[in-house]
CSV table of C-alpha atoms in Angstrom, one decimal:
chain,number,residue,atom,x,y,z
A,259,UNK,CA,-20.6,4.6,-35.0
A,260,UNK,CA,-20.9,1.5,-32.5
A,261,UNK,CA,-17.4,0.1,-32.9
A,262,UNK,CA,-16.3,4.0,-31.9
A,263,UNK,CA,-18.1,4.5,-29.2
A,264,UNK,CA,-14.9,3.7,-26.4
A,265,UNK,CA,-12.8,5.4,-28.2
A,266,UNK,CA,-15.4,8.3,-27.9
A,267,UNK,CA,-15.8,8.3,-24.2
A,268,UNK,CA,-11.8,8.8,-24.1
A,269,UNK,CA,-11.8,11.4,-26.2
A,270,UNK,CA,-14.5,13.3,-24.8
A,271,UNK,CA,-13.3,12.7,-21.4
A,272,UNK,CA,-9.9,14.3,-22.5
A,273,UNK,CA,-10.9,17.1,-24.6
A,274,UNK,CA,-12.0,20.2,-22.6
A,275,UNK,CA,-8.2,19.5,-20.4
A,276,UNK,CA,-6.4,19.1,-23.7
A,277,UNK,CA,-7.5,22.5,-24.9
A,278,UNK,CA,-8.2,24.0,-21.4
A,279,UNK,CA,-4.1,23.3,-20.7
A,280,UNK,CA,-3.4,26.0,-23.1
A,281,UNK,CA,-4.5,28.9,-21.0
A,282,UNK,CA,-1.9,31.5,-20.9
A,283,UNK,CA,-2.7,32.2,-16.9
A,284,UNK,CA,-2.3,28.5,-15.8
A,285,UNK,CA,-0.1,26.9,-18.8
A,286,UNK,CA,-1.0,23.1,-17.9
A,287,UNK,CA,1.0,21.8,-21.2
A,288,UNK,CA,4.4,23.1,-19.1
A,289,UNK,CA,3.6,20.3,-17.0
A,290,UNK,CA,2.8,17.7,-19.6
A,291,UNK,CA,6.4,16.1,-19.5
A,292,UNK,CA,5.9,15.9,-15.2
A,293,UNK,CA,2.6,13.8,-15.8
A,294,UNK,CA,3.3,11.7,-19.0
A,295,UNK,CA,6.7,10.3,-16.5
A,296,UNK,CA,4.5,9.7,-14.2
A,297,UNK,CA,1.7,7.8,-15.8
A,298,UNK,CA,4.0,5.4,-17.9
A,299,UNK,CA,4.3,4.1,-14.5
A,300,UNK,CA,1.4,3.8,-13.3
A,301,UNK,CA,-0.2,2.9,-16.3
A,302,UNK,CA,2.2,-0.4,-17.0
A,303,UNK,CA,1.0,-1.3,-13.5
A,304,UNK,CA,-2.4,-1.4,-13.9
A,305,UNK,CA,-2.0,-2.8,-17.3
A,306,UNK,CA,-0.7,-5.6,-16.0
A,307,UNK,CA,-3.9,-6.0,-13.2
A,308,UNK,CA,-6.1,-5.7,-16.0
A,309,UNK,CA,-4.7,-8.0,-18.4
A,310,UNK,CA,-4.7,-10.7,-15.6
A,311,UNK,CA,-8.0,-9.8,-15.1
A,312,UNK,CA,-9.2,-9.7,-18.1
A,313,UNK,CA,-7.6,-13.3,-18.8
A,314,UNK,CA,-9.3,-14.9,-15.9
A,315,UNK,CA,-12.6,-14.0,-16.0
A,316,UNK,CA,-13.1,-11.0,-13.5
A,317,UNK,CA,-14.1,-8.8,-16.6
A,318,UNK,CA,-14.1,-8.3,-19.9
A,319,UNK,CA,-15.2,-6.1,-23.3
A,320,UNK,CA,-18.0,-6.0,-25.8
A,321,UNK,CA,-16.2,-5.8,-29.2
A,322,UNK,CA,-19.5,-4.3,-30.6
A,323,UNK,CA,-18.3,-1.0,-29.2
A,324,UNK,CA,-14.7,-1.4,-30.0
A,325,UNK,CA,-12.2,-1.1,-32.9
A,326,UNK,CA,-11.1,-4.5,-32.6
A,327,UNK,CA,-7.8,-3.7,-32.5
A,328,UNK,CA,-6.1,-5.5,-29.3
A,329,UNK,CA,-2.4,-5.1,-27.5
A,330,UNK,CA,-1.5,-8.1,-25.4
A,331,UNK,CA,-5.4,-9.2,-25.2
A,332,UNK,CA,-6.8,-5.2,-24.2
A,333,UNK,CA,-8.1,-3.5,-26.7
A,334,UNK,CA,-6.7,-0.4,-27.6
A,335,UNK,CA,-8.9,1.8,-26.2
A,336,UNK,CA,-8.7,-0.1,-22.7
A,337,UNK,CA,-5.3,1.1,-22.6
A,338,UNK,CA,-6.2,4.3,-24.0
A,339,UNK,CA,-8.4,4.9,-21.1
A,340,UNK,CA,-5.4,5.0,-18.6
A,341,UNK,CA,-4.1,7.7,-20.1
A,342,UNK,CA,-7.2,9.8,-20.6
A,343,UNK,CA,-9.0,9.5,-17.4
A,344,UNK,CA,-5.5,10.4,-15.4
A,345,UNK,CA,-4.6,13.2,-17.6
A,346,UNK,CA,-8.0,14.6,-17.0
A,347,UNK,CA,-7.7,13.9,-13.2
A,348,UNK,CA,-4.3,15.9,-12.8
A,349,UNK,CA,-5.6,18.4,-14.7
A,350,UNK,CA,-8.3,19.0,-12.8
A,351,UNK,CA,-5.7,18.7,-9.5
A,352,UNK,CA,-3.8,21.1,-11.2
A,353,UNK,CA,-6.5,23.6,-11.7
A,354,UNK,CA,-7.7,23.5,-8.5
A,355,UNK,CA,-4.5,24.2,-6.9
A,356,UNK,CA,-4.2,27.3,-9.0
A,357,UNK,CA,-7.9,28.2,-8.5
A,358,UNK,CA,-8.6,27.9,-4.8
A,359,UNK,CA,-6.5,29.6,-2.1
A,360,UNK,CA,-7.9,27.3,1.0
A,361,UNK,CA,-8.7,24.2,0.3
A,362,UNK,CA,-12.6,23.7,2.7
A,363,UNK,CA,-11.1,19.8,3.1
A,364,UNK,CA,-8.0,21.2,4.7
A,365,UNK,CA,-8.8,21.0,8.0
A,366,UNK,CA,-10.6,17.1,7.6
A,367,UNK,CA,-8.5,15.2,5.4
A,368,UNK,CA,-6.2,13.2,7.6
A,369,UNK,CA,-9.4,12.2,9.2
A,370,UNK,CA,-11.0,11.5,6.1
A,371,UNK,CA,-8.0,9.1,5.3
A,372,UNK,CA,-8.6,7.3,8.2
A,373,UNK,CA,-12.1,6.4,8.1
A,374,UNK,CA,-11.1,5.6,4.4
A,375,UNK,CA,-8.2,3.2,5.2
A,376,UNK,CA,-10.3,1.5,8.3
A,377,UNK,CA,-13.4,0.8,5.7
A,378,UNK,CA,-11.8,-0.3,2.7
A,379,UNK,CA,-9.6,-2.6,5.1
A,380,UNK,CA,-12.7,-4.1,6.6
A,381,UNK,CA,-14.3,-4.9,3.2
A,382,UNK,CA,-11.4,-6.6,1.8
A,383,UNK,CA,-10.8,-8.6,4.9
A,384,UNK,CA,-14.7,-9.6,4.7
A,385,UNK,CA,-14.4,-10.1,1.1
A,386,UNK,CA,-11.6,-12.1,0.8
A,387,UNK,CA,-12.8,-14.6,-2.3
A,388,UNK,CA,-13.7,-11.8,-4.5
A,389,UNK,CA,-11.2,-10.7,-6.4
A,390,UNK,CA,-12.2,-7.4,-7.4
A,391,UNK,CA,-13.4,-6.3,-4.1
A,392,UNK,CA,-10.0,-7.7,-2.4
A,393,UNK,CA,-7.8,-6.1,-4.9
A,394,UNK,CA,-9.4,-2.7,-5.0
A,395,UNK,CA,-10.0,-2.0,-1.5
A,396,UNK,CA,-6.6,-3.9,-0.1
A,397,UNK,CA,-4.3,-1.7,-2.9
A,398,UNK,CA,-6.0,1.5,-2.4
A,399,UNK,CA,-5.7,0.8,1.8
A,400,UNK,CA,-2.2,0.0,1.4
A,401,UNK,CA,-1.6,3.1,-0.6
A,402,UNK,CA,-3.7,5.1,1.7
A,403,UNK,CA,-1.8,3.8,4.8
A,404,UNK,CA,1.7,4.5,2.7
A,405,UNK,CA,0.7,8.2,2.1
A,406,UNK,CA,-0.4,8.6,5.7
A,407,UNK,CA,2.5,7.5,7.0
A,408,UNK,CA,4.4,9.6,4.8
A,409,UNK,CA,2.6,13.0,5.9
A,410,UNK,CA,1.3,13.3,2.5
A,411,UNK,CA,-1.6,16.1,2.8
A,412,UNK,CA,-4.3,15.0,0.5
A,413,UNK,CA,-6.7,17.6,1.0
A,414,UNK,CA,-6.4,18.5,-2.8
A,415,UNK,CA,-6.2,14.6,-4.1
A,416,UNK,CA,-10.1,14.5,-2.4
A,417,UNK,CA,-10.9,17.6,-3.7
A,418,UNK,CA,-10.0,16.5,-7.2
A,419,UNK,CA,-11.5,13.2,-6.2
A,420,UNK,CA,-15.4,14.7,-5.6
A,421,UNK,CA,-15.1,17.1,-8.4
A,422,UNK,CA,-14.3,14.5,-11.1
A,423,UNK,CA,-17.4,12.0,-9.3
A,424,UNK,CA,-19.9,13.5,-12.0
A,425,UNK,CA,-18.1,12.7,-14.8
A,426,UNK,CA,-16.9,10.1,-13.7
A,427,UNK,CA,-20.6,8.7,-12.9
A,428,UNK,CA,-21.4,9.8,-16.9
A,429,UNK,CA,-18.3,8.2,-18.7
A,430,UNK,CA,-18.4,5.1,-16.4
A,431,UNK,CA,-21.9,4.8,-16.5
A,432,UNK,CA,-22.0,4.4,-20.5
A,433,UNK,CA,-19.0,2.3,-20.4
A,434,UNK,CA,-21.0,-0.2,-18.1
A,435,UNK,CA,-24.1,0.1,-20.1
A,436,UNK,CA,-26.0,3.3,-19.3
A,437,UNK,CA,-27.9,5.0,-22.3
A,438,UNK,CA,-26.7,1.2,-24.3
A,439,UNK,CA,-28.1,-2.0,-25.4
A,440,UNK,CA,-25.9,-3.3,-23.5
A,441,UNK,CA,-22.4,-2.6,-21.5
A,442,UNK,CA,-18.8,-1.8,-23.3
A,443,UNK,CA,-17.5,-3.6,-20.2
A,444,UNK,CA,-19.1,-6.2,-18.3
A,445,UNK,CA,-18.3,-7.8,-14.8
A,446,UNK,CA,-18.0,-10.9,-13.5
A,447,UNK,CA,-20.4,-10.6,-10.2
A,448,UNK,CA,-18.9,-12.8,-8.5
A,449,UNK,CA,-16.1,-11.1,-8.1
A,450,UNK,CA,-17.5,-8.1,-6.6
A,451,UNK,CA,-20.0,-7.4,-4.0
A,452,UNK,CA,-23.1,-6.6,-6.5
A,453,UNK,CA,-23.3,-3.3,-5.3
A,454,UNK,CA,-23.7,-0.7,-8.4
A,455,UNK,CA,-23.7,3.1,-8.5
A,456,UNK,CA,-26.2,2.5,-11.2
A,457,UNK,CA,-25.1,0.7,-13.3
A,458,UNK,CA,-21.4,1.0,-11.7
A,459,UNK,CA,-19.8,-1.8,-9.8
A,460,UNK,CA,-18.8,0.4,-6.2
A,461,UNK,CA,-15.0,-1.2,-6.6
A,462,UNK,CA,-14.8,0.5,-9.6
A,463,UNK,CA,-14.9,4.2,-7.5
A,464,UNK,CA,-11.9,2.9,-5.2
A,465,UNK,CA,-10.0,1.1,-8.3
A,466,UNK,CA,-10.4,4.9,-9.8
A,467,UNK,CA,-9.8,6.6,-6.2
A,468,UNK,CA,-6.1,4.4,-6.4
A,469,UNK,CA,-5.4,5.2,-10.1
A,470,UNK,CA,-5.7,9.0,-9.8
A,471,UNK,CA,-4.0,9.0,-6.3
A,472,UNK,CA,-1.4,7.4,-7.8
A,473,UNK,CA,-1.3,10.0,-11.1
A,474,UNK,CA,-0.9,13.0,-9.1
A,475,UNK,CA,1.8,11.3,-6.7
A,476,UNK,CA,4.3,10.5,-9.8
A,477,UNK,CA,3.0,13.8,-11.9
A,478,UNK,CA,4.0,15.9,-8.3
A,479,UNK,CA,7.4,13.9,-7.7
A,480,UNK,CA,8.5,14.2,-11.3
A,481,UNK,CA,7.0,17.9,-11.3
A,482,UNK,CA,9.7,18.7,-8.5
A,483,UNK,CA,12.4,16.7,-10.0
A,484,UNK,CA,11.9,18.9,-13.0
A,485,UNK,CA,11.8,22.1,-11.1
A,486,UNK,CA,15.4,21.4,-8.7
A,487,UNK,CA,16.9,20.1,-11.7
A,488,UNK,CA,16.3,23.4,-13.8
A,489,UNK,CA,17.4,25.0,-10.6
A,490,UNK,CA,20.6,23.1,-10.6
A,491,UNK,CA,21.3,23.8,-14.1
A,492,UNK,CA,20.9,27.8,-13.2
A,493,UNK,CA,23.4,27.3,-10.4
């Protein structure tokens, strides 16, 4: 079972929203085309980090836990895991915006992206030689700062944000050694500030913080492009 075990953490991170998108009140699998536009995006871009990263040092995989197969030096359930992990995220953003008339965050969330864009500025600045801390914190600022400046209320991206943090915790957790002899992933520490949510470098909750910010931009601009398109068709 070893060599499955990735592949397994995909799979269960994807399952319940797989089947859960086929409930007749909320019909998530309508939107399926909106979000799969949307990741092929984002998803070729942060191939593209992680292969250079991956190539230079700044991490890499344990092929005990993998199938061995590899695209362009990632294995296949690296790349695997950019489509799981953001299809569960939107899902979860989609439920919630179907679930909850007022959003509690509402009220705090341009505030919350302020403090947000002023720290992670500050420790990229300060942490200019490591690559993983520059990259993570600087993109998701700069993305931050892009979204703020284009009145983009995020009060259900942070929502989404802390309700996926549990899982997030477990599936990250075992793919950087929790509950194993010894971590699917590993991390070059000096390229990161040594600072773990267990066993969890903390870049890796802004790197995720970017990639599902970025998931529910393109699902919600393709989502709409689908919608005035039908509309146009009508008319």
């Amino acid at each position: 079972m070893r060599p499955y075990t990735y592949l397994l953490v995909n799979f269960a991170c994807i399952l319940i929203p797989v089947i859960a998108s086929f409930y007749s009140k909320y019909p998530f699998y309508k939107n399926w085309k909106a979000f799969f536009k949307g990741n092929v995006i984002v998803t070729f871009l942060f191939l593209i980090w992680d292969w250079y990263f991956t190539n230079i040092g700044v991490w890499g995989f344990n092929s005990d836990y993998l199938l061995r197969i590899n695209i362009a030096d990632l294995p296949i359930e690296e790349i695997l895991f950019f489509i799981c992990i953001p299809f569960a995220c939107v899902f979860t953003y989609f439920a919630l915006n179907s679930l909850i008339a007022k959003n509690p965050l509402n009220t705090i969330q341009a505030k919350i992206t302020t403090i947000l864009i002023v720290v992670f500025t500050i420790v990229a600045v300060l942490n200019f030689e490591k690559l993983y801390t520059l990259s993570a914190f600087g993109l998701c600022s700069l993305y931050l700062i892009y979204l703020k400046l284009k009145k983009v209320d995020l009060a259900f991206h942070y929502l989404t944000y802390l309700c996926i943090l549990p899982f997030f915790i477990a599936s990250n957790g075992i793919l950087t050694g929790s509950l194993l002899d010894a971590p699917i992933v590993w991390y070059n520490n000096s390229e990161n500030l040594g600072i773990r949510i267990a066993t969890i470098p903390i870049e890796d909750s802004v790197y995720g913080m970017l990639l599902i910010f970025l998931n529910i931009e393109c699902y919600r601009y393709f989502k709409t492009k689908n919608i005035q398109n039908t509309q146009h068709a009508i008319t």
